[in-house]
XYZ file of C-alpha atoms in Angstrom:
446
model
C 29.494 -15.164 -5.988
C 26.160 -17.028 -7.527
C 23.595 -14.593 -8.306
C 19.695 -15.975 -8.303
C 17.374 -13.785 -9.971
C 13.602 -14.937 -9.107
C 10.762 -13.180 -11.438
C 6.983 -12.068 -10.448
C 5.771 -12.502 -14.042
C 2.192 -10.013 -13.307
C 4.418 -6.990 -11.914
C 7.571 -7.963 -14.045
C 9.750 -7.993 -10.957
C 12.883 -9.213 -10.639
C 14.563 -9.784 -7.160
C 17.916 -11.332 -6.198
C 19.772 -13.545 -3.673
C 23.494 -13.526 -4.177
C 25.694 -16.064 -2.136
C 28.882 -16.217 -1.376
C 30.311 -18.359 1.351
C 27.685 -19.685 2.934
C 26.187 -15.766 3.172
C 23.449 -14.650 1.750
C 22.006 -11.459 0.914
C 18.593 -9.897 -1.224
C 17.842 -7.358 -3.575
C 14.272 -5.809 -3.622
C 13.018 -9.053 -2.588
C 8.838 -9.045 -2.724
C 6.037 -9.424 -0.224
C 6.244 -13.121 0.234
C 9.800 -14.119 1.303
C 9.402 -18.245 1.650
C 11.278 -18.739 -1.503
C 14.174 -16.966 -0.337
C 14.295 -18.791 2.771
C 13.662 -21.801 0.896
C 16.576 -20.978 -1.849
C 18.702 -19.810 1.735
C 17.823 -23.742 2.976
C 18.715 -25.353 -0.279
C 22.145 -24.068 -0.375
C 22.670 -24.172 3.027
C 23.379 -20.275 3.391
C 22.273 -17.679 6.229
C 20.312 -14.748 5.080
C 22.964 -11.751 6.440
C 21.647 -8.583 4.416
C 18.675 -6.995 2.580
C 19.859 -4.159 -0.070
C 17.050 -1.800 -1.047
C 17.509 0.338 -4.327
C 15.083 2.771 -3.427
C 11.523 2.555 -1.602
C 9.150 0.934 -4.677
C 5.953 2.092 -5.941
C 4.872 -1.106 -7.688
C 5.000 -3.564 -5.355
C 5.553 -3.789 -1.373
C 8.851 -5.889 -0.446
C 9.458 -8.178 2.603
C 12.493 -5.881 3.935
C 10.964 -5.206 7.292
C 9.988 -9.000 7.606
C 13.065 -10.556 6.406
C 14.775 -8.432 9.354
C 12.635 -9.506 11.441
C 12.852 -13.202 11.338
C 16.811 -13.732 10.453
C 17.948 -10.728 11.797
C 19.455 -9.409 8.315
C 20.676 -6.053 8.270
C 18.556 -3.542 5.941
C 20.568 -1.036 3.830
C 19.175 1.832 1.452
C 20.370 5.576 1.014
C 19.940 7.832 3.791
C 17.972 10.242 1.546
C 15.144 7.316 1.549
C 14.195 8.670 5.378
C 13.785 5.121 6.095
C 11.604 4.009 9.299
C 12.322 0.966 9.657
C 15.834 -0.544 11.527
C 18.836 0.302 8.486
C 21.996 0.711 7.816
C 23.179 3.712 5.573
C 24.167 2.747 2.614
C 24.743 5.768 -0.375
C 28.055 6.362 -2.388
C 31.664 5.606 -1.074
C 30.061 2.865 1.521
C 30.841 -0.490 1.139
C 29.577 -3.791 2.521
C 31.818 -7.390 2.740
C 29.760 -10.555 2.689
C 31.782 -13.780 2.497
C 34.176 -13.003 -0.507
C 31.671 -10.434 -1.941
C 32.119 -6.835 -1.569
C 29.033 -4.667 -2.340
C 29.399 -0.936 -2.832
C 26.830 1.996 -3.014
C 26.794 4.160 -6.117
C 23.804 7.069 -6.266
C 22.300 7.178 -9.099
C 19.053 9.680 -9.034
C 16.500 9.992 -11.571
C 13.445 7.422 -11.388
C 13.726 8.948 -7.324
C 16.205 10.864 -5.865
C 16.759 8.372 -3.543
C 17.584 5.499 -5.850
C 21.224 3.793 -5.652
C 22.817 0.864 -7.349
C 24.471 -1.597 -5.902
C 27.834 -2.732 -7.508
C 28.648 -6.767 -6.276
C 31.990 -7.582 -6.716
C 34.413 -10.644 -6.328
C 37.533 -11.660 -7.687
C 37.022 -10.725 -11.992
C 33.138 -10.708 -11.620
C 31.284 -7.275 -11.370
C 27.300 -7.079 -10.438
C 25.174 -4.046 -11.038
C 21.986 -3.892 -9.675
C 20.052 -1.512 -10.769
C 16.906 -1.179 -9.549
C 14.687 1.147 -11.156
C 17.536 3.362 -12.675
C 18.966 1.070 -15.465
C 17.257 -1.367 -17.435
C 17.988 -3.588 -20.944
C 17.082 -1.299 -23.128
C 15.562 1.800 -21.169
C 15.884 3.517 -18.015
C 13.403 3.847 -14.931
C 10.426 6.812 -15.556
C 10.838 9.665 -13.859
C 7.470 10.777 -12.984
C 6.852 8.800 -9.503
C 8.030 10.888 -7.424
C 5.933 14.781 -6.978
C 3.784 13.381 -4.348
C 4.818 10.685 -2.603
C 8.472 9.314 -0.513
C 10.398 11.415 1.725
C 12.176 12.987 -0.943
C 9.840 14.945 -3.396
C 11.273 16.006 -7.005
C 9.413 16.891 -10.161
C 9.933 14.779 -13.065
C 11.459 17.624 -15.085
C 14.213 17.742 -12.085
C 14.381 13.948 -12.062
C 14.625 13.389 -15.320
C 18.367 15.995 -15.677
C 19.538 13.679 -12.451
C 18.494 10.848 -14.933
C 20.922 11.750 -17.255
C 23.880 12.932 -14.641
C 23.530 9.462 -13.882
C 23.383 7.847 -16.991
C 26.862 10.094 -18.706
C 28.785 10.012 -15.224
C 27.910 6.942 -12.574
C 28.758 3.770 -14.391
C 31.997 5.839 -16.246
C 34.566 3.785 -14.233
C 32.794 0.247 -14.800
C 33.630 -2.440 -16.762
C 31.993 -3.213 -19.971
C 31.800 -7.056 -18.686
C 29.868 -6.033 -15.685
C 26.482 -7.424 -15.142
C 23.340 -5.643 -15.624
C 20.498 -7.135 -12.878
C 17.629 -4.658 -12.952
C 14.140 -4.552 -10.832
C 12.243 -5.245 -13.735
C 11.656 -6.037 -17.525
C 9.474 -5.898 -20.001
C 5.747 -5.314 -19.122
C 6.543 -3.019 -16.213
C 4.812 0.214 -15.749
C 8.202 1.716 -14.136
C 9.901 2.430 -18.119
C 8.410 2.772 -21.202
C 10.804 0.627 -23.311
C 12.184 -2.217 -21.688
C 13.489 -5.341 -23.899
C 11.051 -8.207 -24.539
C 13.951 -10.709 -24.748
C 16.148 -10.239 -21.666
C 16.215 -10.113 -17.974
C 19.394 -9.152 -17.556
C 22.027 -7.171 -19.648
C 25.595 -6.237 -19.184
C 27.211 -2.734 -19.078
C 28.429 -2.886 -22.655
C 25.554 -4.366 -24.724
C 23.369 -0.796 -22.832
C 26.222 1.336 -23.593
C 25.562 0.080 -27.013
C 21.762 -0.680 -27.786
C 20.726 1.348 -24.804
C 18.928 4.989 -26.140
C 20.060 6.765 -23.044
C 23.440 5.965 -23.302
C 23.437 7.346 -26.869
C 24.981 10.824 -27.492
C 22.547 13.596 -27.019
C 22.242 16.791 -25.028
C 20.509 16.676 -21.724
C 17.557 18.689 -23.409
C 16.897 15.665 -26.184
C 17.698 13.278 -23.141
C 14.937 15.203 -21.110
C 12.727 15.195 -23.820
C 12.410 11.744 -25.251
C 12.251 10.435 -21.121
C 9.535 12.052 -20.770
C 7.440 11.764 -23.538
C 4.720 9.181 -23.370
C 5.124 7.476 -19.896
C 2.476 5.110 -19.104
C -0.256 6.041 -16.691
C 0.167 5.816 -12.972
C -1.742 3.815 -10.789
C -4.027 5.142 -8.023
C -1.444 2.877 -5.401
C 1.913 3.515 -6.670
C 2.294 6.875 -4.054
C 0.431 4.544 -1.478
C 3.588 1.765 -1.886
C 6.013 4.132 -1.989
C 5.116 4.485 1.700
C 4.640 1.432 2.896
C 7.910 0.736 2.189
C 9.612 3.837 3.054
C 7.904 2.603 6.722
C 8.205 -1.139 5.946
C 5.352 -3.605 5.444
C 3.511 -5.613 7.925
C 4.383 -9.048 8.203
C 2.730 -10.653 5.651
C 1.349 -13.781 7.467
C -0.027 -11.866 10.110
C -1.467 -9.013 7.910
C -3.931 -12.026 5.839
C -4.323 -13.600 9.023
C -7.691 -11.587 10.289
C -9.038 -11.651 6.929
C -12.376 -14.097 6.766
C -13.364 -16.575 4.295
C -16.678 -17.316 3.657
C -19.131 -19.604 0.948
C -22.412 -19.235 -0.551
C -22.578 -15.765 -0.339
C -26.153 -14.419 -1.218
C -25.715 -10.962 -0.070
C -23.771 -8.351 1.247
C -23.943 -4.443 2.780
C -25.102 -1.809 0.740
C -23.158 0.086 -1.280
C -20.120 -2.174 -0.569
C -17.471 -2.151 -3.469
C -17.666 -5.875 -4.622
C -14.312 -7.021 -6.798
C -15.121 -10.022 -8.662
C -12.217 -12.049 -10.088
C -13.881 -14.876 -11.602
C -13.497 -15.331 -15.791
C -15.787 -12.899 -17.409
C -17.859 -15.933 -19.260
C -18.628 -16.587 -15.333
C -19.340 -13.706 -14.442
C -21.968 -12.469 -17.235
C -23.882 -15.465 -16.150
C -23.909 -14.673 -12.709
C -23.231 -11.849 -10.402
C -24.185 -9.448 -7.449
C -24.759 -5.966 -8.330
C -22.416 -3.783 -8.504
C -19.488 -6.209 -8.950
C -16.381 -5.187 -11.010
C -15.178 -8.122 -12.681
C -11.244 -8.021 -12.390
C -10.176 -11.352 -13.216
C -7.209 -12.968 -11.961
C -7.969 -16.599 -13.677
C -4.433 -16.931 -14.688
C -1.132 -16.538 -13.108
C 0.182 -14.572 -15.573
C -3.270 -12.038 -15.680
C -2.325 -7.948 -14.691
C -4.813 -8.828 -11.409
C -2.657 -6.388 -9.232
C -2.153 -3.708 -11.375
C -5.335 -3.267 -12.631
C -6.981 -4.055 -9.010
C -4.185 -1.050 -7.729
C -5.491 1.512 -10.736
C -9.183 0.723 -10.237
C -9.187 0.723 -6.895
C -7.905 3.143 -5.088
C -5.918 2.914 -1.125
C -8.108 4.304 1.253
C -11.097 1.772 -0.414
C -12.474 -1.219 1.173
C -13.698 -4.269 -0.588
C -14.757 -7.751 -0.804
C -13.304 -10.494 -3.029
C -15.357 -13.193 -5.185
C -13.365 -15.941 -6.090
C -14.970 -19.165 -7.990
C -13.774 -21.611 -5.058
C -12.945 -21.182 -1.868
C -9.674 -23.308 -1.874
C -8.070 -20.274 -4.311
C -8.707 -17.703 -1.640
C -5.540 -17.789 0.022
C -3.586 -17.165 -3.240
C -5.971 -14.685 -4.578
C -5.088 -13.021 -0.955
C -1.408 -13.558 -1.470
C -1.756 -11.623 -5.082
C -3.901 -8.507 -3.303
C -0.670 -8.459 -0.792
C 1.599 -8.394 -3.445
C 0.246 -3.917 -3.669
C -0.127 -4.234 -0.138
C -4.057 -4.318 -0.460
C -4.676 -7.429 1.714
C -5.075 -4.628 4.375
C -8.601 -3.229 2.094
C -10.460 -6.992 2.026
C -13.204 -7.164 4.079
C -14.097 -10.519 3.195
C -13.467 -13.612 0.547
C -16.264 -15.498 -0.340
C -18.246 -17.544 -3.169
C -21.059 -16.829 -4.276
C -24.460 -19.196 -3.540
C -26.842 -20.856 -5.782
C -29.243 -17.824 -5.908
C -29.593 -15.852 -9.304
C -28.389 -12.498 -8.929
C -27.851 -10.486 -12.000
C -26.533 -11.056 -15.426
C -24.864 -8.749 -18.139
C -26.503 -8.001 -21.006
C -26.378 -10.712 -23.974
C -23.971 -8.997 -27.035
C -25.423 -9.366 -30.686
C -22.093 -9.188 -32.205
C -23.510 -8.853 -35.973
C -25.970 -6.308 -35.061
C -23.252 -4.218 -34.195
C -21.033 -5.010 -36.698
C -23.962 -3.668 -39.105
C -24.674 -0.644 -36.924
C -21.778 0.214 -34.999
C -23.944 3.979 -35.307
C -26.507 2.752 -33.256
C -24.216 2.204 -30.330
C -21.668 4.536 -28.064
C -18.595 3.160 -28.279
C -16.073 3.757 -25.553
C -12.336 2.796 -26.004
C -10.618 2.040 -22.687
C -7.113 1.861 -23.653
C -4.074 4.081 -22.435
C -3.848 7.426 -24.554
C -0.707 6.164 -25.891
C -2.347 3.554 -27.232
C -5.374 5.491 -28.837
C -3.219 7.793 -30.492
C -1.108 5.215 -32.442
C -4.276 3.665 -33.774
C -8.264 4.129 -33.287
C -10.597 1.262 -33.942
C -13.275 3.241 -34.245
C -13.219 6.934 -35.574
C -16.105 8.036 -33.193
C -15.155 6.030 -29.663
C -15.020 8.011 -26.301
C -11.819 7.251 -25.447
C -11.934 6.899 -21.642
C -8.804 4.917 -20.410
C -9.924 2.689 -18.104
C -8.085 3.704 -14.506
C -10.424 6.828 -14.904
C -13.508 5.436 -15.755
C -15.009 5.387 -12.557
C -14.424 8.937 -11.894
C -15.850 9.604 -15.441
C -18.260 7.532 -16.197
C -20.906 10.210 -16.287
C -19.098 11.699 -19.298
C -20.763 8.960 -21.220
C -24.082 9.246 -22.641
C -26.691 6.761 -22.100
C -29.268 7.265 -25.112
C -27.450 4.469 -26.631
C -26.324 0.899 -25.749
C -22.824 1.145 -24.829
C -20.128 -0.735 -26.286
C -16.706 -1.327 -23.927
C -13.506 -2.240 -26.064
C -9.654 -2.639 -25.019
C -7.095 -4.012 -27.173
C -7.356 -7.563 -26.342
C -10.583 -8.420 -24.200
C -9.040 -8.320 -20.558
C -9.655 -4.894 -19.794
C -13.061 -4.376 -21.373
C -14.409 -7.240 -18.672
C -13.334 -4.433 -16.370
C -14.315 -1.291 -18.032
C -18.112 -2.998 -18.949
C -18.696 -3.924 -15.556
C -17.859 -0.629 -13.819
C -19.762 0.899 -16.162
C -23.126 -1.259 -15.444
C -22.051 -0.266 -11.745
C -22.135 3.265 -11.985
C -24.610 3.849 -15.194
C -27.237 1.857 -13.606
C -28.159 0.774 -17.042
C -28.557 -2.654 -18.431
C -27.557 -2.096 -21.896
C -23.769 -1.726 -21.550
C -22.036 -4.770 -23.502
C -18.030 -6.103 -23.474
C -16.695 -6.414 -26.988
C -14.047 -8.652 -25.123
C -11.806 -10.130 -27.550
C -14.315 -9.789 -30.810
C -12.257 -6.330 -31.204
C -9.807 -8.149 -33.378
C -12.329 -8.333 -35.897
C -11.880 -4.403 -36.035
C -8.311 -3.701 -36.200
C-alpha cells in the first residue's frame, strides 16, 4: 500500500491516492484532477475508486469527473443522499483493491454523514479521516443547520462528535495512520497542528484534547466555543457536491477573456485581484481588491465570504496570460460558474484610493474612525485600538452603513491582506473618497 498525500496550501486540503497493485484509488480529491491522473501515469496504476468522507463545504472535489473519465466507482455513506452514480459505503462495508482492503466506519459529528475510511494491508493500518479527526483537533460542528441532505444542529452534532471520538476508533491500533482532509489554516477546526499533516492514532489519543477524559457536557462545550466564521459559500459547496460538480474543463470553457478593458455595465460587481500597491494607483469604480498575487494568498476563501453564490462578477487580473489560473483558483469554491468575464484593464485613468498620511494619524488617531476587520475571536484576545468599530470583514458589505462618515475612515486587519479588502468595499459602498488601508503599518500598533 503507498499512500500519496497532495496539499492545496490556500484551503489547507489534503487529498490522497493510495496504490496497491497497480490499483489506484482517491480520497477527497479537489476540483482539478490532472495530478492524479498524472501521479496514476507515473506509477503506471489505473484509477479504480473515489472514497468520499462526506460532501465538503470548503472546496468542490472532482468525484463526479474522475467517474466520468476512468470509470472509477464513487463511494460515500448512504445518509449523504448522493446524486451522482455511487456505491454505498457506511459501517460494516468493505472494499478490496489490489492487496488493500478499505472499510467504512461512521463517525458523525462535523456532519452526520461523515465516515472514515480505515486502509488496510498486511501490518499497515490507514485512517482517513476527513473532516472528523485531525492532529490535534477535531472537525467543527457547526456546518451543517442549513445545508446537505442531512440537517443537524451543532449542539446535536457536536454529542455525535464525541460518540465518535470515545467509541469509533476503540478497536484500532495505536500504530495506525492518521490522514485527515486538512491542517492547519483550515476554517473546518479551530485548533489544528502547525507542524504536521498527518498523525497516528496514538500520538491523538495522547496530545489530542478530544481524546482527553471529560464528560460529554465539557466535550460539548469547549467544541463549540469560538469556531471561526462561516463563509457565505460553504452551504453552497456542500451541494454541489452532494450533486457532483461540473466537469471542470468544460465549466471554464465559456468563460471570455478580454484586454484593455475601459469600461464595463453598471452596477456590475467588479473583483479586482491585482496587489493593492496596483490597485490604489489604478482602478474602476467600484472594484473590490481581493488579491490573489501569491500562491499561497486566502484568494478563495476570502472571494467565497465576500462574495456570496447567487452573485455574478468580473475578474481583473494584471495580465492576461494569469487568467486561466486565476480561473482555476475561482473553480477551486466552484465560482468559475459566477465570472462573467476576465480582463485587464486599459491605459485610461480610472480612479485611485485615497493617499494615507501615516504620521498624521499616528498623531491623531481621534480625528479618524477606525474600523477593525478582524474575526471576533480575534478582537477579543487583543484590540489595537480601544475605540475601533469592529466590523469583521465577511459582513462588511451588509454593514457598511453602520459606519459613520463625518470622519476619514481608517481600515485595519492583523496583517495588511484583509484591510486591501475591507478599504475597498468600503469606498464601494460609502461612496466616499476618504476611506484609507492601514495595510501592514498596523504592526506599528500592536
Amino acid at each position: 500500500m503507498k499512500i500519496k498525500q497532495f496539499e492545496y496550501e490556500p484551503l489547507s486540503h489534503f487529498s490522497y491516492a493510495i496504490i496497491s497493485d497497480g490499483k489506484m484509488a482517491l480520497v477527497d480529491p479537489e476540483r482539478n484532477p490532472i495530478q492524479y491522473y498524472k501521479y496514476a501515469e507515473e506509477n503506471n496504476a489505473k484509477i479504480v475508486a473515489v472514497f468520499e468522507t462526506h460532501p465538503h463545504a470548503d472546496f468542490v472535489s472532482s468525484h463526479l469527473q474522475i467517474h466520468n473519465e476512468t470509470g472509477a466507482k464513487l463511494y460515500c455513506s448512504e445518509k449523504t443522499g448522493a446524486d451522482y452514480p455511487h456505491v454505498s459505503f457506511d459501517d460494516g462495508d468493505e472494499v478490496k483493491m489490489g492487496n488493500t482492503t478499505f472499510r467504512a466506519i461512521n463517525t458523525p459529528g462535523h456532519s452526520p454523514d461523515s465516515v472514515t475510511i480505515v486502509a488496510t494491508e498486511e501490518n499497515k493500518t490507514a485512517l482517513f479521516t476527513g473532516d472528523t479527526l485531525f492532529v490535534g483537533d477535531v472537525g467543527r460542528p457547526d456546518l451543517r443547520e442549513k445545508a446537505g441532505h442531512m440537517k443537524a444542529k451543532r449542539e446535536e452534532l457536536a454529542k455525535m462528535m464525541y460518540d465518535t471520538i470515545q467509541n469509533k476508533f476503540t478497536d484500532l491500533p495505536d500504530i495506525a495512520y492518521v490522514y485527515p482532509a486538512h491542517g492547519a489554516g483550515s476554517l473546518c477546526g479551530k485548533g489544528m497542528s502547525e507542524d504536521a499533516s498527518s498523525s497516528t492514532l496514538g500520538n491523538e489519543r495522547i496530545g489530542n484534547w478530544a481524546f482527553k477524559k471529560q464528560t460529554e457536557e465539557q466535550f460539548v462545550n469547549h467544541l463549540l466555543d469560538s469556531q471561526p466564521f462561516i463563509p457565505h459559500y460553504f452551504g453552497y459547496n456542500v451541494d454541489v457536491n452532494k450533486n457532483g460538480a461540473k466537469n471542470l474543463r468544460t465549466a471554464l470553457g465559456g468563460i471570455s477573456f478580454k484586454v484593455n478593458v475601459e469600461k464595463v455595465e453598471n452596477g456590475a460587481l467588479i473583483i479586482d485581484i491585482r496587489d493593492e500597491e496596483d490597485f490604489k494607483k489604478n482602478h474602476l469604480p467600484g472594484s473590490i481588491n481581493i488579491m490573489a498575487t501569491s500562491d499561497t494568498s486566502k484568494f478563495e476563501t476570502w472571494l467565497g465570504s465576500i462574495v456570496r453564490p447567487v452573485e455574478k462578477f468580473h475578474l481583473v487580473v494584471d495580465s492576461i496570460e494569469n487568467a486561466e489560473k486565476i480561473l482555476h483558483r475561482t473553480a477551486k469554491i466552484g465560482y468559475e460558474a459566477n465570472v462573467k468575464t476576465v480582463f485587464t484593464l486599459g491605459s485610461a485613468s480610472f480612479e485611485k484610493s485615497a493617499a494615507f498620511n501615516l504620521e498624521d494619524f499616528k498623531k491623531n488617531t481621534e480625528k479618524y474612525t477606525i474600523v477593525d476587520i478582524r474575526n471576533e475571536s480575534e478582537v477579543s484576545e487583543e484590540k489595537f485600538f480601544d475605540k475601533a468599530i469592529a466590523i469583521p470583514l465577511h459582513q462588511l458589505r451588509e454593514k457598511a452603513d453602520e459606519i459613520p462618515t463625518d470622519k476619514p475612515i481608517v481600515v485595519h486587519c492583523a496583517g495588511g491582506y484583509r484591510s486591501a479588502a475591507g478599504s475597498s468595499i468600503l469606498e464601494k459602498e460609502l461612496k466616499i473618497e476618504k476611506v484609507y488601508d492601514l495595510s501592514d503599518d498596523v504592526e506599528d500598533f500592536k
